[in-house]
Coordinates of C-alpha atoms in Angstrom, one line a residue:
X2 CA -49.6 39.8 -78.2
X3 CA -52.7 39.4 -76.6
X4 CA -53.1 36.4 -73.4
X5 CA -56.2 34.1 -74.3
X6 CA -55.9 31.0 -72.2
X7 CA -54.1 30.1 -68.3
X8 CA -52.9 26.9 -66.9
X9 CA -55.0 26.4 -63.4
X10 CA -52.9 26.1 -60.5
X11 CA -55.1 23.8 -58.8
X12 CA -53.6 21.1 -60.8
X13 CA -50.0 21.2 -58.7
X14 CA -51.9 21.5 -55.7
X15 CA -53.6 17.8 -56.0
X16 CA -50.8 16.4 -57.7
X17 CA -48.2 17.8 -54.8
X18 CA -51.4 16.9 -52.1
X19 CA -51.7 13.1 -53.5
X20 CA -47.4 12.7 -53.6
X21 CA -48.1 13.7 -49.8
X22 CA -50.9 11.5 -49.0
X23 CA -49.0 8.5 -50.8
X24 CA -45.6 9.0 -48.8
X25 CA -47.5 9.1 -45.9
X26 CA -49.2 6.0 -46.6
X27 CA -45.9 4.3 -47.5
X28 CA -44.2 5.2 -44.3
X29 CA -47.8 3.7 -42.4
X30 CA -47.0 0.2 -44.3
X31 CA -43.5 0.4 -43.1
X32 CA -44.0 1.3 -39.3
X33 CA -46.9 -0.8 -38.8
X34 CA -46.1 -3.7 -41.4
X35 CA -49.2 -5.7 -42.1
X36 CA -49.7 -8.9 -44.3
X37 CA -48.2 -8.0 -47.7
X38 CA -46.6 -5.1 -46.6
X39 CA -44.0 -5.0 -49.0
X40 CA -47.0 -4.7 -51.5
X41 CA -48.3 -1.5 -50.3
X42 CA -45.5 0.1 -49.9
X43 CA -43.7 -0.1 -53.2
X44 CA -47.4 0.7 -54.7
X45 CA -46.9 4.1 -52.3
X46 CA -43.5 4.6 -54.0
X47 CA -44.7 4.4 -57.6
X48 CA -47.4 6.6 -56.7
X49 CA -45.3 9.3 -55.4
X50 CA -43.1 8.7 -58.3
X51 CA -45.9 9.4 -60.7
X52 CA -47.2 12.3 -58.6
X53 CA -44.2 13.8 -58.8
X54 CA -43.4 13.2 -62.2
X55 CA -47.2 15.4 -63.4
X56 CA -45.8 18.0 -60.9
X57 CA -42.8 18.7 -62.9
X58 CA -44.3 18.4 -66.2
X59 CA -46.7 21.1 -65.0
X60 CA -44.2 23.4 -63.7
X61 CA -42.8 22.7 -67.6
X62 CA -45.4 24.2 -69.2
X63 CA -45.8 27.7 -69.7
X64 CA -48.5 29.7 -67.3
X65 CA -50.1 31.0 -70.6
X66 CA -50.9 28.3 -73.4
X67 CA -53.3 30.3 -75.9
X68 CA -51.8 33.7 -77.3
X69 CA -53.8 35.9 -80.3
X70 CA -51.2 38.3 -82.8
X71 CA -51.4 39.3 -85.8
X72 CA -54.5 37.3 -86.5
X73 CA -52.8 34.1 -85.7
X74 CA -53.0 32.1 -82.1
X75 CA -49.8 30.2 -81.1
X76 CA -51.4 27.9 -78.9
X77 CA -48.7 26.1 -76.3
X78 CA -49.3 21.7 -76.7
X79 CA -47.2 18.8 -76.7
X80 CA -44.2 20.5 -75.3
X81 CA -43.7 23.2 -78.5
X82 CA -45.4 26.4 -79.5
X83 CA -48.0 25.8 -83.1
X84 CA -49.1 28.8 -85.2
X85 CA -52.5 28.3 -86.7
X86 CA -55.0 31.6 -88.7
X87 CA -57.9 32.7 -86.9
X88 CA -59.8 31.9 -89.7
X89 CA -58.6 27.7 -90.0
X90 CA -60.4 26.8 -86.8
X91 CA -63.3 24.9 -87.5
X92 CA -64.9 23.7 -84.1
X93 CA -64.1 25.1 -80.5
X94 CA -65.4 22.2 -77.7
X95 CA -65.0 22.6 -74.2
X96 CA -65.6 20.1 -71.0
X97 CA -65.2 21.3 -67.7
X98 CA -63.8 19.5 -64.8
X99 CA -66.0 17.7 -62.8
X100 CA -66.7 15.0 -59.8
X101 CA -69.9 14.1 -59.3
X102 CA -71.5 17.0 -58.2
X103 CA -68.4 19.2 -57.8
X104 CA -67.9 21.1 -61.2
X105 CA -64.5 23.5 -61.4
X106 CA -64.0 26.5 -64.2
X107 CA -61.1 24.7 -65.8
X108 CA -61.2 21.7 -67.8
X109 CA -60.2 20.8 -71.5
X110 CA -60.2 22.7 -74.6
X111 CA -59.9 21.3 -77.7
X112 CA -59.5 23.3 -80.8
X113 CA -60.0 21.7 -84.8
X114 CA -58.8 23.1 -87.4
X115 CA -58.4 22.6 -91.1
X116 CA -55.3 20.4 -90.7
X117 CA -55.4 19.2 -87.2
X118 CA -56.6 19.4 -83.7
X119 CA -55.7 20.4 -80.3
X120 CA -56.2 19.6 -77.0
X121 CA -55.6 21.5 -74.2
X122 CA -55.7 20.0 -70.2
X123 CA -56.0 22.3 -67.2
X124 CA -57.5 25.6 -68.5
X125 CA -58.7 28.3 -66.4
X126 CA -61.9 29.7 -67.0
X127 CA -62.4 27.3 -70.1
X128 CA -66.2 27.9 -71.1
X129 CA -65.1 32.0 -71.1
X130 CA -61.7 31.2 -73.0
X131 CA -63.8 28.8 -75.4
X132 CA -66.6 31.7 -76.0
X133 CA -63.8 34.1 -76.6
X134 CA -62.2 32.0 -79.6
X135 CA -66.1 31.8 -80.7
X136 CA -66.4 35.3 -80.7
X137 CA -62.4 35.5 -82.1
X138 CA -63.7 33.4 -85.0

């Protein structure tokens, strides 16, 4: 079984980085308490709750989410593995990540076939991975 497509680590280091920066902030509101205090910091705690809550649902998913055998690709989305042919894809798109003038090598895949489509977040190296199910197809 042949390895197509990764999961990009950067993505745990933001989300564990922002649960950080939140806490921090919601101790801040505590210890120095201005007006509406109480506001900030239980929008700190829901923050870190959501920060933390990516953080484990990345650490669910697999390290490798595309995988080629057999002429078929199992590709890893919405929590289950799903076998599609080589030959049903239809339309590869990639986007990478990007803030204003910083652009990263991961972004999102999304693959159509015959029967459905599927979108994949976080994906190392995306435009070579998207190229190689091109060249696959």
């Amino acid at each position: 079984m042949q390895e197509i497509a990764f999961k990009t680590k950067l993505s745990n280091i933001m989300l564990i980085l922002g649960a950080i920066l939140f806490a921090l902030f919601s101790l801040l509101s505590v210890t120095i308490k201005p007006n509406g205090w109480i506001v900030y910091f239980l929008l700190s705690v829901v923050m870190v709750i959501i920060f933390i809550g990516g953080f484990c649902y990345e650490l669910k998913r697999p390290n490798c989410l595309i995988k080629l055998s057999n002429g078929f690709l199992w590709i890893y989305t919405k929590g289950k593995w799903d076998k599609i042919h080589v030959t049903d894809m239809i339309a590869i798109n990639y986007r990478k990540t990007k803030s204003r003038r910083i652009v990263l090598n991961s972004g999102t895949l999304k693959i159509t076939t015959k029967d459905s489509s599927y979108t994949l977040s976080n994906v190392k190296n995306v435009e070579e991975v998207a190229f190689m199910l091109q060249k696959i197809k």
